[in-house]
PDB file of C-alpha atoms in Angstrom:
ATOM      1  CA  MET A   1      48.220 -43.449  32.059  1.00 83.00           C
ATOM      2  CA  SER A   2      51.337 -45.888  31.709  1.00 89.00           C
ATOM      3  CA  ARG A   3      54.965 -44.799  31.717  1.00 96.00           C
ATOM      4  CA  TYR A   4      57.859 -47.161  31.631  1.00 98.00           C
ATOM      5  CA  ILE A   5      61.563 -46.531  31.785  1.00 98.00           C
ATOM      6  CA  VAL A   6      63.349 -47.669  28.628  1.00 98.00           C
ATOM      7  CA  GLU A   7      66.488 -47.029  27.015  1.00 98.00           C
ATOM      8  CA  ILE A   8      66.525 -44.953  23.560  1.00 98.00           C
ATOM      9  CA  THR A   9      69.781 -45.106  21.503  1.00 97.00           C
ATOM     10  CA  ASN A  10      70.578 -42.685  18.286  1.00 96.00           C
ATOM     11  CA  GLY A  11      73.431 -43.570  16.563  1.00 91.00           C
ATOM     12  CA  ASN A  12      75.798 -43.034  19.841  1.00 94.00           C
ATOM     13  CA  LYS A  13      73.670 -40.904  21.952  1.00 96.00           C
ATOM     14  CA  THR A  14      71.670 -42.487  25.027  1.00 97.00           C
ATOM     15  CA  ASP A  15      69.102 -41.956  27.511  1.00 97.00           C
ATOM     16  CA  GLU A  16      68.865 -44.517  29.608  1.00 97.00           C
ATOM     17  CA  GLN A  17      65.771 -43.026  31.440  1.00 97.00           C
ATOM     18  CA  GLY A  18      63.790 -42.868  28.165  1.00 97.00           C
ATOM     19  CA  THR A  19      60.019 -42.884  28.562  1.00 98.00           C
ATOM     20  CA  ILE A  20      57.392 -44.745  26.607  1.00 98.00           C
ATOM     21  CA  GLY A  21      53.627 -45.871  28.088  1.00 98.00           C
ATOM     22  CA  PHE A  22      49.946 -45.667  26.363  1.00 97.00           C
ATOM     23  CA  ASP A  23      47.929 -42.141  26.586  1.00 95.00           C
ATOM     24  CA  PRO A  24      44.567 -43.353  27.539  1.00 93.00           C
ATOM     25  CA  PRO A  25      42.945 -39.884  26.612  1.00 90.00           C
ATOM     26  CA  LEU A  26      44.934 -39.435  23.638  1.00 92.00           C
ATOM     27  CA  ARG A  27      44.075 -43.034  22.368  1.00 94.00           C
ATOM     28  CA  THR A  28      48.009 -43.320  21.503  1.00 96.00           C
ATOM     29  CA  PHE A  29      51.079 -44.542  22.680  1.00 98.00           C
ATOM     30  CA  PHE A  30      53.532 -42.196  23.331  1.00 98.00           C
ATOM     31  CA  LEU A  31      57.859 -42.081  23.187  1.00 98.00           C
ATOM     32  CA  GLN A  32      60.204 -39.827  25.055  1.00 97.00           C
ATOM     33  CA  GLY A  33      63.855 -38.745  25.254  1.00 97.00           C
ATOM     34  CA  PHE A  34      66.386 -37.372  25.439  1.00 96.00           C
ATOM     35  CA  PRO A  35      65.378 -34.075  27.527  1.00 94.00           C
ATOM     36  CA  HIS A  36      67.444 -31.087  27.430  1.00 91.00           C
ATOM     37  CA  PRO A  37      69.352 -30.438  30.715  1.00 88.00           C
ATOM     38  CA  GLU A  38      68.004 -27.044  31.248  1.00 90.00           C
ATOM     39  CA  THR A  39      64.421 -26.825  29.652  1.00 90.00           C
ATOM     40  CA  ASP A  40      63.383 -30.501  29.915  1.00 83.00           C
ATOM     41  CA  GLU A  41      61.969 -30.179  26.655  1.00 93.00           C
ATOM     42  CA  CYS A  42      62.523 -33.611  25.111  1.00 95.00           C
ATOM     43  CA  ALA A  43      64.547 -33.934  21.706  1.00 94.00           C
ATOM     44  CA  LEU A  44      62.499 -37.233  21.036  1.00 96.00           C
ATOM     45  CA  TRP A  45      58.730 -37.051  21.512  1.00 96.00           C
ATOM     46  CA  PHE A  46      56.032 -39.020  19.526  1.00 98.00           C
ATOM     47  CA  GLY A  47      52.853 -39.704  20.253  1.00 97.00           C
ATOM     48  CA  ALA A  48      51.394 -36.392  20.994  1.00 94.00           C
ATOM     49  CA  PHE A  49      48.263 -36.262  19.359  1.00 92.00           C
ATOM     50  CA  LEU A  50      44.905 -37.818  19.292  1.00 91.00           C
ATOM     51  CA  GLU A  51      45.634 -41.620  17.858  1.00 93.00           C
ATOM     52  CA  GLU A  52      48.791 -40.852  16.131  1.00 96.00           C
ATOM     53  CA  TYR A  53      50.425 -44.296  16.979  1.00 98.00           C
ATOM     54  CA  PRO A  54      47.258 -46.471  17.745  1.00 96.00           C
ATOM     55  CA  THR A  55      49.721 -49.579  18.317  1.00 97.00           C
ATOM     56  CA  LEU A  56      52.918 -50.236  19.937  1.00 97.00           C
ATOM     57  CA  GLU A  57      54.171 -51.298  16.791  1.00 97.00           C
ATOM     58  CA  SER A  58      53.690 -48.340  14.691  1.00 98.00           C
ATOM     59  CA  ILE A  59      55.531 -46.478  17.460  1.00 98.00           C
ATOM     60  CA  ILE A  60      58.513 -48.274  17.532  1.00 97.00           C
ATOM     61  CA  GLU A  61      58.137 -48.601  13.679  1.00 98.00           C
ATOM     62  CA  ARG A  62      58.125 -45.007  13.630  1.00 98.00           C
ATOM     63  CA  ALA A  63      61.252 -44.431  16.172  1.00 98.00           C
ATOM     64  CA  ARG A  64      63.020 -47.173  14.418  1.00 97.00           C
ATOM     65  CA  ALA A  65      62.595 -45.078  11.151  1.00 97.00           C
ATOM     66  CA  ALA A  66      63.644 -41.772  12.645  1.00 97.00           C
ATOM     67  CA  GLY A  67      66.952 -43.686  13.557  1.00 97.00           C
ATOM     68  CA  TYR A  68      65.863 -44.563  17.280  1.00 97.00           C
ATOM     69  CA  GLU A  69      66.003 -48.118  18.750  1.00 97.00           C
ATOM     70  CA  VAL A  70      64.184 -48.766  22.081  1.00 98.00           C
ATOM     71  CA  ARG A  71      65.890 -51.274  24.632  1.00 97.00           C
ATOM     72  CA  GLY A  72      64.492 -53.027  27.825  1.00 97.00           C
ATOM     73  CA  LEU A  73      60.760 -53.362  26.918  1.00 96.00           C
ATOM     74  CA  SER A  74      59.987 -56.399  28.859  1.00 97.00           C
ATOM     75  CA  ARG A  75      57.126 -58.725  28.096  1.00 97.00           C
ATOM     76  CA  GLU A  76      55.645 -57.811  30.945  1.00 97.00           C
ATOM     77  CA  MET A  77      55.753 -53.761  30.521  1.00 97.00           C
ATOM     78  CA  MET A  78      54.358 -54.323  26.427  1.00 97.00           C
ATOM     79  CA  VAL A  79      51.083 -56.552  27.771  1.00 96.00           C
ATOM     80  CA  ALA A  80      50.437 -54.157  30.326  1.00 96.00           C
ATOM     81  CA  MET A  81      50.227 -51.286  27.232  1.00 96.00           C
ATOM     82  CA  ILE A  82      48.584 -53.211  24.806  1.00 96.00           C
ATOM     83  CA  LYS A  83      46.054 -54.110  27.576  1.00 96.00           C
ATOM     84  CA  GLU A  84      45.656 -50.251  28.594  1.00 95.00           C
ATOM     85  CA  SER A  85      45.210 -49.549  24.376  1.00 95.00           C
ATOM     86  CA  GLY A  86      42.609 -52.237  24.480  1.00 93.00           C
ATOM     87  CA  ARG A  87      40.327 -50.543  26.873  1.00 92.00           C
ATOM     88  CA  PRO A  88      37.407 -48.097  25.387  1.00 89.00           C
ATOM     89  CA  THR A  89      38.211 -44.519  26.066  1.00 87.00           C
ATOM     90  CA  PRO A  90      34.941 -42.157  25.912  1.00 85.00           C
ATOM     91  CA  PRO A  91      35.312 -39.199  23.463  1.00 86.00           C
ATOM     92  CA  SER A  92      37.199 -35.835  25.653  1.00 82.00           C
ATOM     93  CA  LEU A  93      35.170 -33.192  26.570  1.00 82.00           C
ATOM     94  CA  GLY A  94      37.932 -31.432  23.758  1.00 81.00           C
ATOM     95  CA  GLU A  95      36.323 -33.974  20.874  1.00 84.00           C
ATOM     96  CA  ARG A  96      32.867 -33.713  22.217  1.00 85.00           C
ATOM     97  CA  LEU A  97      33.334 -29.818  21.609  1.00 87.00           C
ATOM     98  CA  GLY A  98      34.952 -29.986  18.114  1.00 84.00           C
ATOM     99  CA  ILE A  99      38.671 -28.373  19.395  1.00 83.00           C
ATOM    100  CA  VAL A 100      40.125 -31.590  19.261  1.00 75.00           C
ATOM    101  CA  ARG A 101      40.364 -33.766  16.388  1.00 68.00           C
TER     102      ARG A 101
END
């Protein structure tokens, strides 16, 4: 699983330690930010479900639609995530058992 630190803004709030990456078992890109100081539960968490955001573009567009901007994505980060997302991933045990859809 790839994980990269990015800056995420929402209006006048900024999380300089936001996370973006690709989760091979779920075959989705994910974006997390704005953790609660006591529980670490993120106010922003996209990409927690199977094949929810299959492209980097789709998760960036979703973030923008929700009022978030992602900054600090380098070309190298984008290429690495896109490469990882292109590798075939076999169905997980949960998928094979029909638990995850």
